Coordinates of C-alpha atoms in Angstrom, one line a residue:
Chain H
X1111 CA 11.9 -19.0 -7.0
X1112 CA 11.5 -22.7 -7.0
X1113 CA 11.6 -24.6 -10.3
X1114 CA 8.3 -26.6 -9.7
X1115 CA 6.1 -23.6 -9.3
X1116 CA 3.8 -21.6 -11.6
X1117 CA 6.0 -18.5 -10.8
X1118 CA 8.9 -20.2 -12.5
X1119 CA 6.9 -21.4 -15.4
X1120 CA 5.8 -17.8 -16.1
X1121 CA 9.3 -16.4 -15.6
X1122 CA 10.8 -19.0 -17.9
X1123 CA 8.2 -18.5 -20.6
X1124 CA 9.0 -14.7 -20.6
X1125 CA 12.8 -15.2 -20.4
X1126 CA 12.8 -17.9 -23.0
X1127 CA 10.7 -15.9 -25.5
X1128 CA 12.5 -12.6 -25.0
X1129 CA 16.0 -14.1 -25.0
X1130 CA 15.4 -15.7 -28.4
X1131 CA 13.9 -12.5 -29.8
X1132 CA 17.3 -10.9 -28.9
X1133 CA 19.1 -13.6 -30.9
X1134 CA 20.7 -11.2 -33.3
X1135 CA 21.9 -8.8 -30.6
X1136 CA 24.3 -10.9 -28.6
X1137 CA 25.4 -8.3 -26.0
X1138 CA 21.9 -7.1 -25.2
X1139 CA 20.9 -10.8 -25.0
X1140 CA 23.6 -11.5 -22.4
X1141 CA 22.6 -8.4 -20.5
X1142 CA 19.0 -9.5 -20.5
X1143 CA 19.9 -13.0 -19.3
X1144 CA 22.0 -11.4 -16.6
X1145 CA 19.1 -9.2 -15.5
X1146 CA 16.8 -12.2 -15.5
X1147 CA 19.2 -14.2 -13.4
X1148 CA 19.5 -11.4 -10.9
X1149 CA 15.7 -11.1 -10.8
X1150 CA 15.5 -14.9 -10.3
X1151 CA 17.9 -14.7 -7.3
X1152 CA 16.4 -11.5 -5.9
X1153 CA 12.9 -13.0 -6.0
X1154 CA 14.0 -15.1 -3.0
X1155 CA 15.8 -12.4 -1.1
X1156 CA 16.9 -9.2 -2.9
X1157 CA 19.3 -8.3 -0.1
X1158 CA 21.8 -11.0 -1.2
X1159 CA 22.0 -9.6 -4.8
X1160 CA 24.8 -7.4 -3.5
X1161 CA 26.7 -10.4 -2.3
X1162 CA 26.3 -12.1 -5.6
X1163 CA 27.6 -9.0 -7.4
X1164 CA 30.5 -8.7 -4.9
X1165 CA 31.5 -12.3 -5.5
X1166 CA 31.4 -11.7 -9.3
X1167 CA 33.4 -8.4 -9.0
X1168 CA 36.1 -10.1 -6.9
X1169 CA 36.6 -12.8 -9.5
X1170 CA 36.3 -10.4 -12.4
X1171 CA 39.2 -8.2 -11.1
X1172 CA 41.2 -11.2 -10.1
X1173 CA 41.0 -12.5 -13.7
X1174 CA 42.0 -9.1 -15.1
X1175 CA 44.9 -8.9 -12.7
X1176 CA 46.1 -12.4 -13.6
X1177 CA 46.1 -11.4 -17.3
X1178 CA 48.0 -8.2 -16.7
X1179 CA 50.7 -9.6 -14.4
X1180 CA 53.7 -11.4 -15.8
X1181 CA 55.7 -12.6 -12.8
X1182 CA 54.5 -16.0 -11.4
X1183 CA 54.9 -15.0 -7.7
X1184 CA 52.7 -12.0 -8.3
X1185 CA 50.1 -14.2 -10.1
X1186 CA 50.3 -16.6 -7.2
X1187 CA 49.5 -13.8 -4.7
X1188 CA 46.5 -12.8 -6.8
X1189 CA 45.2 -16.4 -6.8
X1190 CA 45.7 -16.7 -3.1
X1191 CA 43.9 -13.4 -2.4
X1192 CA 41.1 -14.2 -4.8
X1193 CA 40.5 -17.7 -3.5
X1194 CA 40.8 -16.5 0.1
X1195 CA 38.2 -13.8 -0.4
X1196 CA 35.8 -16.3 -2.0
X1197 CA 36.3 -18.7 0.9
X1198 CA 36.0 -15.8 3.4
X1199 CA 32.5 -15.0 2.1
X1200 CA 31.5 -18.6 2.1
X1201 CA 33.0 -19.3 5.5
X1202 CA 31.4 -16.3 7.1
X1203 CA 27.9 -17.2 6.0
X1204 CA 28.3 -21.0 6.4
X1205 CA 30.4 -21.5 9.5
X1206 CA 30.1 -18.3 11.6
X1207 CA 27.5 -19.9 13.9
X1208 CA 29.5 -23.1 14.2
X1209 CA 32.7 -21.3 15.1
X1210 CA 30.9 -19.0 17.6
X1211 CA 29.4 -22.0 19.4
X1212 CA 32.7 -23.9 19.4
X1213 CA 34.6 -20.8 20.7
X1214 CA 32.0 -20.3 23.4
X1215 CA 32.3 -24.0 24.5
X1216 CA 36.1 -23.7 24.6
X1217 CA 36.0 -20.5 26.6
X1218 CA 33.5 -22.0 29.0
X1219 CA 35.7 -25.1 29.4
X1220 CA 38.6 -22.9 30.2
X1221 CA 36.5 -21.1 32.8
X1222 CA 36.1 -18.0 30.8
X1223 CA 32.5 -16.9 30.3
X1224 CA 32.2 -14.3 27.5
X1225 CA 29.3 -12.8 25.6
X1226 CA 30.4 -13.2 22.0
X1227 CA 28.9 -11.1 19.2
X1228 CA 25.9 -13.1 18.1
X1229 CA 24.5 -12.5 14.6
X1230 CA 21.6 -14.2 13.1
X1231 CA 23.1 -15.3 9.8
X1232 CA 20.9 -16.4 7.0
X1233 CA 22.7 -18.7 4.6
X1234 CA 22.3 -17.2 1.1
X1235 CA 20.9 -19.8 -1.3
X1236 CA 23.4 -21.1 -3.7
X1237 CA 26.4 -19.4 -2.1
X1238 CA 28.5 -22.6 -2.3
X1239 CA 27.8 -23.0 -6.0
X1240 CA 28.6 -19.5 -7.1
X1241 CA 31.7 -19.4 -4.8
X1242 CA 33.0 -22.7 -6.4
X1243 CA 32.4 -21.3 -9.9
X1244 CA 34.3 -18.2 -9.0
X1245 CA 37.2 -20.1 -7.5
X1246 CA 37.4 -22.4 -10.6
X1247 CA 37.4 -19.3 -12.8
X1248 CA 40.4 -17.7 -11.0
X1249 CA 42.4 -20.9 -10.6
X1250 CA 41.8 -22.0 -14.2
X1251 CA 43.2 -18.6 -15.4
X1252 CA 46.2 -19.1 -13.2
X1253 CA 46.8 -22.6 -14.5
X1254 CA 46.6 -21.3 -18.1
X1255 CA 43.5 -23.4 -18.9
X1256 CA 41.3 -20.4 -19.8
X1257 CA 41.8 -16.7 -20.5
X1258 CA 40.1 -14.0 -18.4
X1259 CA 37.0 -12.5 -20.0
X1260 CA 37.2 -8.8 -20.7
X1261 CA 33.4 -8.3 -20.6
X1262 CA 32.1 -8.0 -17.0
X1263 CA 28.6 -9.0 -18.3
X1264 CA 30.0 -12.3 -19.5
X1265 CA 31.7 -13.1 -16.1
X1266 CA 28.7 -11.9 -14.1
X1267 CA 26.4 -14.0 -16.3
X1268 CA 28.7 -17.1 -15.9
X1269 CA 28.5 -16.8 -12.1
X1270 CA 24.8 -16.0 -11.9
X1271 CA 23.1 -17.8 -14.9
X1272 CA 19.8 -18.7 -13.3
X1273 CA 19.4 -22.4 -14.3
X1274 CA 22.5 -23.4 -12.3
X1275 CA 22.7 -20.5 -9.8
X1276 CA 21.1 -21.9 -6.6
X1277 CA 22.0 -25.6 -6.6
X1278 CA 24.4 -26.3 -9.5
X1279 CA 25.5 -28.1 -11.5
X1280 CA 28.8 -26.3 -11.0
X1281 CA 29.5 -25.1 -14.5
X1282 CA 33.2 -24.6 -15.5
X1283 CA 34.2 -21.3 -17.1
X1284 CA 36.1 -23.3 -19.8
X1285 CA 32.9 -25.0 -20.8
X1286 CA 30.4 -22.1 -20.5
X1287 CA 32.3 -18.9 -21.4
X1288 CA 33.1 -20.0 -25.0
X1289 CA 29.4 -20.7 -25.5
X1290 CA 28.7 -17.0 -24.8
X1291 CA 30.8 -15.9 -27.7
X1292 CA 28.9 -18.1 -30.1
X1293 CA 25.5 -17.4 -31.6
X1294 CA 23.1 -19.7 -29.8
X1295 CA 21.2 -22.2 -31.8
X1296 CA 18.0 -24.0 -30.8
X1297 CA 17.6 -27.1 -32.9
X1298 CA 14.8 -29.5 -33.1
X1299 CA 16.5 -32.0 -30.8
X1300 CA 17.3 -29.5 -28.2
X1301 CA 13.7 -28.5 -27.8
X1302 CA 12.6 -32.1 -27.1
X1303 CA 15.7 -32.8 -25.0
X1304 CA 15.1 -29.7 -22.9
X1305 CA 11.4 -30.5 -22.2
X1306 CA 12.1 -34.2 -21.6
X1307 CA 14.7 -33.3 -18.9
X1308 CA 12.4 -30.7 -17.3
X1309 CA 9.5 -33.2 -17.1
X1310 CA 11.8 -35.9 -15.8
X1311 CA 13.2 -33.5 -13.2
X1312 CA 9.7 -32.5 -12.1
X1313 CA 8.6 -36.1 -11.8
X1314 CA 11.7 -37.1 -9.8
X1315 CA 11.4 -34.1 -7.4
X1316 CA 7.7 -33.5 -7.0
X1317 CA 6.6 -37.1 -7.1
X1318 CA 9.3 -39.6 -6.1
X1319 CA 11.4 -37.5 -3.8
X1320 CA 8.5 -35.7 -2.2
X1321 CA 6.4 -38.8 -1.5
X1322 CA 9.4 -40.6 0.0
X1323 CA 10.2 -37.6 2.1
X1324 CA 6.8 -37.0 3.6
X1325 CA 5.5 -40.5 3.9
X1326 CA 8.6 -42.4 4.9
X1327 CA 11.9 -40.7 5.5
X1328 CA 10.9 -37.6 7.4
X1329 CA 8.8 -39.4 10.0
X1330 CA 11.4 -42.1 10.6
X1331 CA 14.3 -39.7 11.0
X1332 CA 12.2 -37.4 13.2
X1333 CA 11.8 -40.2 15.7
X1334 CA 13.5 -43.5 14.8
X1335 CA 12.6 -45.0 18.2
X1336 CA 8.9 -45.1 17.2
X1337 CA 9.4 -47.3 14.2
X1338 CA 10.2 -51.0 13.5
X1339 CA 13.3 -52.3 11.9
X1340 CA 11.8 -52.7 8.4
X1341 CA 10.6 -49.2 8.4
X1342 CA 14.0 -48.1 9.5
X1343 CA 15.7 -50.1 6.8
X1344 CA 13.3 -48.8 4.2
X1345 CA 14.0 -45.2 5.3
X1346 CA 17.7 -45.8 4.8
X1347 CA 17.2 -46.9 1.2
X1348 CA 14.4 -44.4 0.8
X1349 CA 16.5 -41.5 1.8
X1350 CA 19.3 -42.5 -0.7
X1351 CA 16.6 -42.5 -3.5
X1352 CA 15.0 -39.3 -2.2
X1353 CA 18.2 -37.3 -2.2
X1354 CA 19.1 -38.7 -5.6
X1355 CA 15.7 -37.8 -7.1
X1356 CA 15.7 -34.5 -5.4
X1357 CA 19.1 -33.4 -6.6
X1358 CA 19.3 -35.1 -10.0
X1359 CA 15.8 -33.8 -10.6
X1360 CA 17.0 -30.2 -9.9
X1361 CA 20.0 -30.8 -12.2
X1362 CA 17.7 -32.2 -14.9
X1363 CA 15.5 -29.1 -14.9
X1364 CA 18.6 -26.9 -14.8
X1365 CA 20.2 -28.6 -17.8
X1366 CA 16.9 -28.7 -19.7
X1367 CA 16.2 -25.0 -19.1
X1368 CA 19.8 -24.1 -20.2
X1369 CA 19.4 -26.3 -23.3
X1370 CA 16.2 -24.4 -24.2
X1371 CA 18.1 -21.2 -23.9
X1372 CA 20.7 -22.5 -26.2
X1373 CA 23.5 -23.5 -23.7
X1374 CA 24.8 -26.9 -23.0
X1375 CA 25.6 -28.1 -19.5
X1376 CA 27.4 -31.3 -18.8
X1377 CA 25.5 -34.2 -17.2
X1378 CA 25.5 -34.0 -13.4
X1379 CA 24.3 -37.5 -12.5
X1380 CA 24.8 -40.6 -14.6
X1381 CA 22.9 -43.5 -13.0
X1382 CA 25.0 -43.6 -9.8
X1383 CA 23.1 -46.4 -8.2
X1384 CA 24.2 -48.8 -10.9
X1385 CA 27.9 -48.3 -9.9
X1386 CA 29.8 -51.3 -8.9
X1387 CA 32.5 -49.5 -7.0
X1388 CA 32.7 -46.4 -4.9
X1389 CA 35.1 -44.8 -7.4
X1390 CA 32.6 -45.4 -10.1
X1391 CA 29.8 -44.0 -7.9
X1392 CA 31.7 -40.8 -7.3
X1393 CA 32.3 -40.5 -11.0
X1394 CA 28.5 -40.6 -11.5
X1395 CA 27.1 -38.8 -8.5
X1396 CA 27.0 -35.0 -8.6
X1397 CA 29.7 -35.1 -11.2
X1398 CA 30.3 -31.3 -11.3
X1399 CA 31.1 -31.3 -7.5
X1400 CA 33.1 -34.5 -7.6
X1401 CA 35.3 -33.2 -10.4
X1402 CA 35.5 -29.8 -8.7
X1403 CA 36.8 -31.4 -5.5
X1404 CA 39.2 -33.4 -7.6
X1405 CA 40.5 -30.5 -9.6
X1406 CA 40.7 -27.8 -6.9
X1407 CA 40.9 -29.5 -3.6
X1408 CA 42.6 -32.9 -4.2
X1409 CA 45.0 -31.3 -6.6
X1410 CA 45.8 -28.5 -4.1
X1411 CA 46.4 -31.1 -1.4
X1412 CA 48.5 -33.3 -3.8
X1413 CA 50.6 -30.5 -5.3
X1414 CA 51.9 -30.5 -8.9
X1415 CA 53.2 -34.1 -8.9
X1416 CA 51.2 -37.2 -9.1
X1417 CA 51.1 -39.1 -5.9
X1418 CA 50.7 -42.7 -4.9
X1419 CA 50.6 -45.0 -1.8
X1420 CA 49.8 -43.6 1.6
X1421 CA 50.2 -40.0 0.5
X1422 CA 47.5 -40.5 -2.1
X1423 CA 45.2 -42.3 0.4
X1424 CA 45.7 -39.5 2.9
X1425 CA 44.7 -36.9 0.2
X1426 CA 41.7 -38.9 -0.9
X1427 CA 40.5 -39.2 2.8
X1428 CA 41.1 -35.5 3.4
X1429 CA 39.2 -34.5 0.2
X1430 CA 36.2 -36.6 1.3
X1431 CA 36.4 -35.3 4.8
X1432 CA 36.4 -31.7 3.7
X1433 CA 33.7 -32.5 1.2
X1434 CA 31.6 -33.7 4.1
X1435 CA 32.4 -30.6 6.1
X1436 CA 31.4 -28.4 3.1
X1437 CA 27.8 -29.8 3.5
X1438 CA 27.6 -28.3 6.9
X1439 CA 29.4 -27.6 10.2
X1440 CA 28.2 -30.8 12.0
X1441 CA 29.7 -34.0 13.2
X1442 CA 27.2 -36.0 11.1
X1443 CA 28.6 -34.5 7.9
X1444 CA 32.2 -35.1 9.1
X1445 CA 31.4 -38.7 9.7
X1446 CA 29.6 -39.0 6.4
X1447 CA 32.8 -37.7 4.6
X1448 CA 35.0 -39.9 6.8
X1449 CA 33.1 -43.0 5.9
X1450 CA 33.4 -42.3 2.2
X1451 CA 37.1 -41.4 2.6
X1452 CA 37.9 -44.5 4.5
X1453 CA 35.9 -46.8 2.2
X1454 CA 37.4 -45.3 -0.9
X1455 CA 40.9 -46.0 0.5
X1456 CA 40.0 -49.5 1.5
X1457 CA 38.4 -50.2 -1.9
X1458 CA 41.6 -49.0 -3.6
X1459 CA 43.8 -51.1 -1.3
X1460 CA 41.7 -54.3 -1.8
X1461 CA 41.3 -53.8 -5.5
X1462 CA 45.1 -53.2 -5.9
X1463 CA 45.8 -56.5 -4.0
X1464 CA 43.1 -58.4 -5.8
X1465 CA 44.4 -57.4 -9.2
X1466 CA 48.0 -58.3 -8.2
X1467 CA 46.6 -61.7 -7.0
X1468 CA 44.8 -62.3 -10.3
X1469 CA 47.9 -61.4 -12.3
X1470 CA 50.0 -63.9 -10.2
X1471 CA 47.4 -66.6 -10.9
X1472 CA 47.3 -65.9 -14.6
X1473 CA 51.1 -66.3 -14.7
X1474 CA 51.0 -69.5 -12.7
X1475 CA 50.8 -72.8 -14.6
X1476 CA 47.2 -73.7 -15.4
X1477 CA 46.0 -76.1 -12.7
X1478 CA 42.3 -75.6 -12.8
X1479 CA 41.3 -73.6 -15.9
X1480 CA 38.0 -71.9 -15.5
X1481 CA 35.7 -72.3 -18.5
X1482 CA 33.6 -69.5 -20.2
X1483 CA 30.6 -70.3 -18.0
X1484 CA 32.7 -70.1 -14.9
X1485 CA 34.2 -66.8 -16.0
X1486 CA 30.7 -65.4 -16.8
X1487 CA 29.5 -66.6 -13.3
X1488 CA 32.5 -65.0 -11.7
X1489 CA 31.8 -61.7 -13.6
X1490 CA 28.2 -61.9 -12.6
X1491 CA 29.0 -62.5 -8.9
X1492 CA 31.7 -59.8 -8.9
X1493 CA 29.3 -57.3 -10.5
X1494 CA 26.5 -57.8 -8.0
X1495 CA 28.9 -58.1 -5.0
X1496 CA 30.5 -54.8 -6.1
X1497 CA 27.0 -53.2 -6.5
X1498 CA 25.8 -54.5 -3.1
X1499 CA 28.9 -53.2 -1.3
X1500 CA 28.8 -49.8 -3.1
X1501 CA 25.1 -49.2 -2.6
X1502 CA 25.2 -50.2 1.1
X1503 CA 28.3 -48.1 1.9
X1504 CA 26.5 -45.1 0.3
X1505 CA 23.1 -45.7 2.1
X1506 CA 24.7 -46.3 5.5
X1507 CA 26.7 -43.1 5.2
X1508 CA 23.5 -41.2 4.2
X1509 CA 22.1 -42.1 7.6
X1510 CA 24.6 -39.7 9.1
X1511 CA 24.0 -37.2 6.3
X1512 CA 20.3 -37.1 7.0
X1513 CA 20.3 -37.3 10.8
X1514 CA 20.0 -33.9 12.5
X1515 CA 22.4 -35.0 15.2
X1516 CA 24.4 -38.0 16.5
X1517 CA 21.7 -39.1 18.9
X1518 CA 19.3 -39.6 16.0
X1519 CA 21.9 -41.5 14.0
X1520 CA 22.7 -43.9 16.9
X1521 CA 19.0 -44.4 17.6
X1522 CA 18.5 -45.2 13.9
X1523 CA 21.2 -47.9 14.0
X1524 CA 20.0 -49.3 17.3
X1525 CA 16.5 -49.8 15.9
X1526 CA 17.7 -51.1 12.6
X1527 CA 19.4 -54.2 14.1
X1528 CA 17.0 -55.1 16.9
X1529 CA 14.4 -56.6 14.4
X1530 CA 11.4 -55.5 16.3
X1531 CA 8.4 -53.3 15.8
X1532 CA 5.5 -53.3 13.3
X1533 CA 5.4 -52.3 9.7
X1534 CA 3.8 -48.9 9.4
X1535 CA 5.3 -46.7 6.7
X1536 CA 6.9 -49.1 4.3
X1537 CA 3.8 -49.7 2.0
X1538 CA 3.8 -51.4 -1.4
X1539 CA 3.8 -47.9 -2.9
X1540 CA 7.0 -47.0 -1.1
X1541 CA 8.6 -50.2 -2.3
X1542 CA 7.6 -49.4 -5.9
X1543 CA 9.2 -45.9 -5.6
X1544 CA 12.4 -47.3 -4.2
X1545 CA 12.8 -50.4 -6.4
X1546 CA 11.6 -48.5 -9.5
X1547 CA 14.0 -45.7 -9.0
X1548 CA 16.8 -48.2 -8.6
X1549 CA 15.8 -50.4 -11.5
X1550 CA 15.9 -47.5 -14.0
X1551 CA 19.5 -46.9 -13.1
X1552 CA 20.4 -50.0 -15.1
X1553 CA 18.8 -48.8 -18.3
X1554 CA 21.1 -47.2 -21.0
X1555 CA 22.3 -43.7 -20.0
X1556 CA 21.5 -41.9 -23.2
X1557 CA 17.7 -42.6 -23.3
X1558 CA 16.7 -39.0 -23.3
X1559 CA 19.2 -38.2 -26.1
X1560 CA 17.8 -41.0 -28.2
X1561 CA 14.2 -40.1 -27.4
X1562 CA 14.9 -36.5 -28.4
X1563 CA 16.3 -37.6 -31.8
X1564 CA 13.4 -40.0 -32.2
X1565 CA 10.7 -37.3 -31.5
X1566 CA 12.5 -34.3 -32.9
X1567 CA 9.8 -33.7 -35.5
X1568 CA 6.9 -33.6 -33.1
X1569 CA 4.6 -30.7 -34.0
X1570 CA 3.7 -27.8 -31.7
X1571 CA 0.2 -29.1 -30.8
X1572 CA 1.5 -32.6 -30.0
X1573 CA 4.4 -31.1 -28.0
X1574 CA 2.0 -29.0 -26.0
X1575 CA -0.4 -31.9 -25.4
X1576 CA 2.4 -34.1 -24.2
X1577 CA 3.8 -31.4 -22.0
X1578 CA 0.4 -30.4 -20.6
X1579 CA -0.6 -34.1 -20.1
X1580 CA 2.6 -34.9 -18.2
X1581 CA 2.3 -31.8 -16.0
X1582 CA -1.4 -32.7 -15.4
X1583 CA -0.5 -36.2 -14.4
X1584 CA 2.3 -35.1 -12.1
X1585 CA 0.0 -32.4 -10.6
X1586 CA -2.9 -34.8 -10.1
X1587 CA -0.9 -37.6 -8.5
X1588 CA 1.8 -35.7 -6.6
X1589 CA 1.6 -34.6 -2.9
X1590 CA 0.3 -31.1 -2.2
X1591 CA 2.7 -28.3 -1.8
X1592 CA 6.3 -27.9 -3.0
X1593 CA 9.1 -29.1 -0.8
X1594 CA 12.3 -27.1 -1.1
X1595 CA 15.3 -28.8 -2.8
X1596 CA 17.6 -30.5 -0.3
X1597 CA 20.8 -29.0 -1.8
X1598 CA 19.5 -25.4 -1.4
X1599 CA 20.7 -25.6 2.2
X1600 CA 24.3 -26.2 1.1
Chain T
X322 CA 30.4 -14.2 -45.4
X323 CA 28.6 -11.4 -43.6
X324 CA 29.7 -9.4 -40.6
X325 CA 27.1 -9.4 -37.9
X326 CA 26.1 -5.9 -36.7
X327 CA 26.1 -6.9 -33.1
X328 CA 29.3 -8.8 -32.9
X329 CA 31.8 -7.4 -30.4
X330 CA 34.2 -10.3 -30.7
X331 CA 35.0 -9.6 -34.4
X332 CA 33.7 -13.1 -35.2
X333 CA 32.6 -13.6 -38.7
X334 CA 29.4 -15.5 -39.1
X335 CA 28.9 -17.4 -42.3
X336 CA 25.8 -16.8 -44.4
X337 CA 24.3 -20.1 -43.3
X338 CA 24.0 -18.6 -39.9
X339 CA 20.9 -16.9 -41.1
X340 CA 19.4 -20.3 -41.8
X341 CA 20.5 -21.4 -38.4
X342 CA 18.7 -18.3 -37.0
X343 CA 15.6 -19.2 -38.9
X344 CA 15.7 -22.7 -37.7
X345 CA 16.2 -21.5 -34.1
X346 CA 13.2 -19.1 -34.4
X347 CA 11.0 -21.8 -35.9
X348 CA 11.9 -24.0 -32.9
X349 CA 11.3 -21.1 -30.5
X350 CA 7.8 -20.7 -31.9
X351 CA 7.2 -24.4 -31.6
X352 CA 8.4 -24.4 -27.9
X353 CA 6.5 -21.2 -26.9
X354 CA 3.4 -22.7 -28.6
X355 CA 3.9 -25.9 -26.8
X356 CA 4.3 -24.2 -23.4
X357 CA 1.1 -22.1 -24.0
X358 CA -0.9 -25.1 -25.0
X359 CA 0.4 -26.9 -21.8
X360 CA -0.6 -24.0 -19.6
X361 CA -4.0 -23.8 -21.3
X362 CA -4.5 -27.6 -20.7
X363 CA -3.6 -27.1 -17.1
X364 CA -6.0 -24.1 -16.8
X365 CA -8.8 -26.3 -18.2
X366 CA -8.3 -29.6 -16.4
X367 CA -6.5 -28.3 -13.3
X368 CA -8.3 -25.0 -12.8
X369 CA -8.2 -25.5 -9.0
X370 CA -4.5 -25.2 -9.1
X371 CA -4.9 -21.7 -10.4
X372 CA -7.2 -20.7 -7.6
X373 CA -4.6 -22.0 -5.1
X374 CA -1.9 -20.1 -6.8
X375 CA -3.9 -16.9 -6.9
X376 CA -4.8 -17.1 -3.2
X377 CA -1.1 -17.3 -2.4
X378 CA -0.3 -14.0 -4.1
X379 CA 0.5 -11.1 -1.9
X380 CA -2.8 -9.3 -1.0
X381 CA -3.6 -6.2 -3.1
X382 CA -6.2 -4.8 -5.5
X383 CA -4.6 -6.6 -8.4
X384 CA -4.4 -10.0 -6.7
X385 CA -8.0 -9.6 -5.5
X386 CA -9.0 -9.4 -9.2
X387 CA -6.8 -12.4 -10.0
X388 CA -8.4 -14.4 -7.2
X389 CA -11.9 -13.5 -8.4
X390 CA -11.1 -14.4 -12.0
X391 CA -9.5 -17.7 -11.0
X392 CA -12.5 -18.6 -8.8
X393 CA -14.9 -17.8 -11.7
X394 CA -12.8 -19.8 -14.1
X395 CA -12.6 -22.7 -11.8
X396 CA -16.4 -22.7 -11.2
X397 CA -16.9 -22.6 -15.0
X398 CA -14.6 -25.6 -15.6
X399 CA -16.1 -27.5 -12.7
X400 CA -19.6 -26.9 -14.1
X401 CA -18.5 -28.1 -17.5
X402 CA -17.2 -31.3 -15.7
X403 CA -13.6 -30.7 -17.1
X404 CA -12.0 -30.8 -13.7
X405 CA -13.4 -34.3 -13.0
X406 CA -10.6 -35.9 -15.2
X407 CA -7.8 -34.8 -12.8
X408 CA -10.0 -35.7 -9.8
X409 CA -10.6 -39.2 -11.2
X410 CA -6.9 -39.7 -11.9
X411 CA -6.1 -38.6 -8.4
X412 CA -8.7 -40.8 -6.8
X413 CA -7.6 -43.8 -8.8
X414 CA -4.0 -43.1 -7.9
X415 CA -4.8 -42.6 -4.2
X416 CA -6.7 -45.9 -4.1
X417 CA -3.6 -47.6 -5.5
X418 CA -1.3 -45.8 -3.2
X419 CA -3.2 -46.8 -0.1
X420 CA -2.8 -50.6 -0.9
X421 CA -1.3 -52.4 2.1
X422 CA 0.6 -55.7 2.3

């Protein structure tokens, strides 16, 4: 069930009303939300409900075992088995085809032709997200950061809660499970905040992202050779904006829907295109995945001690490389991860040396003091230089991310720099979408929170009129049909 | 302090939780009302969207009824001229969108 559909609107209306009618009965309310979440998932393909239940069961029993065991080596074994089972399920569905193809190629190269067991594997939607949540639950218990839940309903609901089930944000057990043992409250601000996020998400997804996809990005990436350099360049920027609006739009709707049901999710995007460094960008882009990779992959690579120097750089690079590989078993994703890994390392190296240079200069006797105007100018230049570098590293890397294969990516670069061809797809409307989406990144980050407080007392009729008016406007101006969310495939 | 009947975590909820519940339910009514009004507005001004939705339903006796009802409703709204608002917005937007350099 996709968020921007009438099916979801009806589903949400029913679930919202019924769940609040069960307010005084917390266990039945949780059971109802669990059933609703399974219905939501099964609506897409009921066969994978068993997989979702299996994943939750593994993590539930791993949690129970970790609570009961005393010896650290025994706990360690449970964590390893729990994480391995989670990764086995993910790996089978996500990488079976890739490994089979690679093995066939290796055997052929060695002169051994074999018919390997071919299976048509459908990638279950959201498998990465619920697997990551399961891993974080087990590892957090082992690390002593949370306690295992006794109630299977709570654990199953944590893994499958429908707003975040299919494309995140990756909710941490330590953040969500305590909310389940509290009586949910729907205050005036939460209502407005939830609806604002839902409308914002729908606009980002069904208007900005969809138009950019169908009228600029998809045609260019389908056949880059047919388009001129400016269209190619516009598609590069357009895709960065498209993927941002697509994914942050989904996150907005998820966070808004959860808020209306009485649960708080952390922010998943925080104006990433206003970042002036790659480190800052990754602190603002898909925050729940970035922090997940930091806490469970980077920390696993690093070990218990803090690291520095080349060891740290190697671990940063490997984290980004594996992050790239997580998106899919393709060289384009590997290169995307490698670009980010290398550039993050370079940025740290350059920044470290630059700070050391500045400190040396500050200690040196004042030869040519810079005035306040000069300092402001330096700050201004440094801000925009940092922004330009960060944004372009990101958008260049997304060319690999979007390209279906290496041939498309190389053709894309080839056409980008030959400065030939006519202008076909980059219309003023496309420019408004790209520039507008970038410009709003520089506005304050808490606009919705402030608006929710400002309009908290809006009455039912006004709320309905605003909601209906916004939906009507999006429906009347948006492209026909609903494109699936990009991150569903991951 | 009152002990909630449903509480399995032995948590004790203060008396003012009842007022929090009342506030929640007041906001639930507001939100449900708002959503119903929004759907009603869409049904009036974007009735064509309902016919498209109805035609995408899996074919059976019930969906046939839904399609017939959606078509009738759409005809009624079109005759009343209420769908022209969305059409005008779309037309104006498309004109703007097609602007070239």
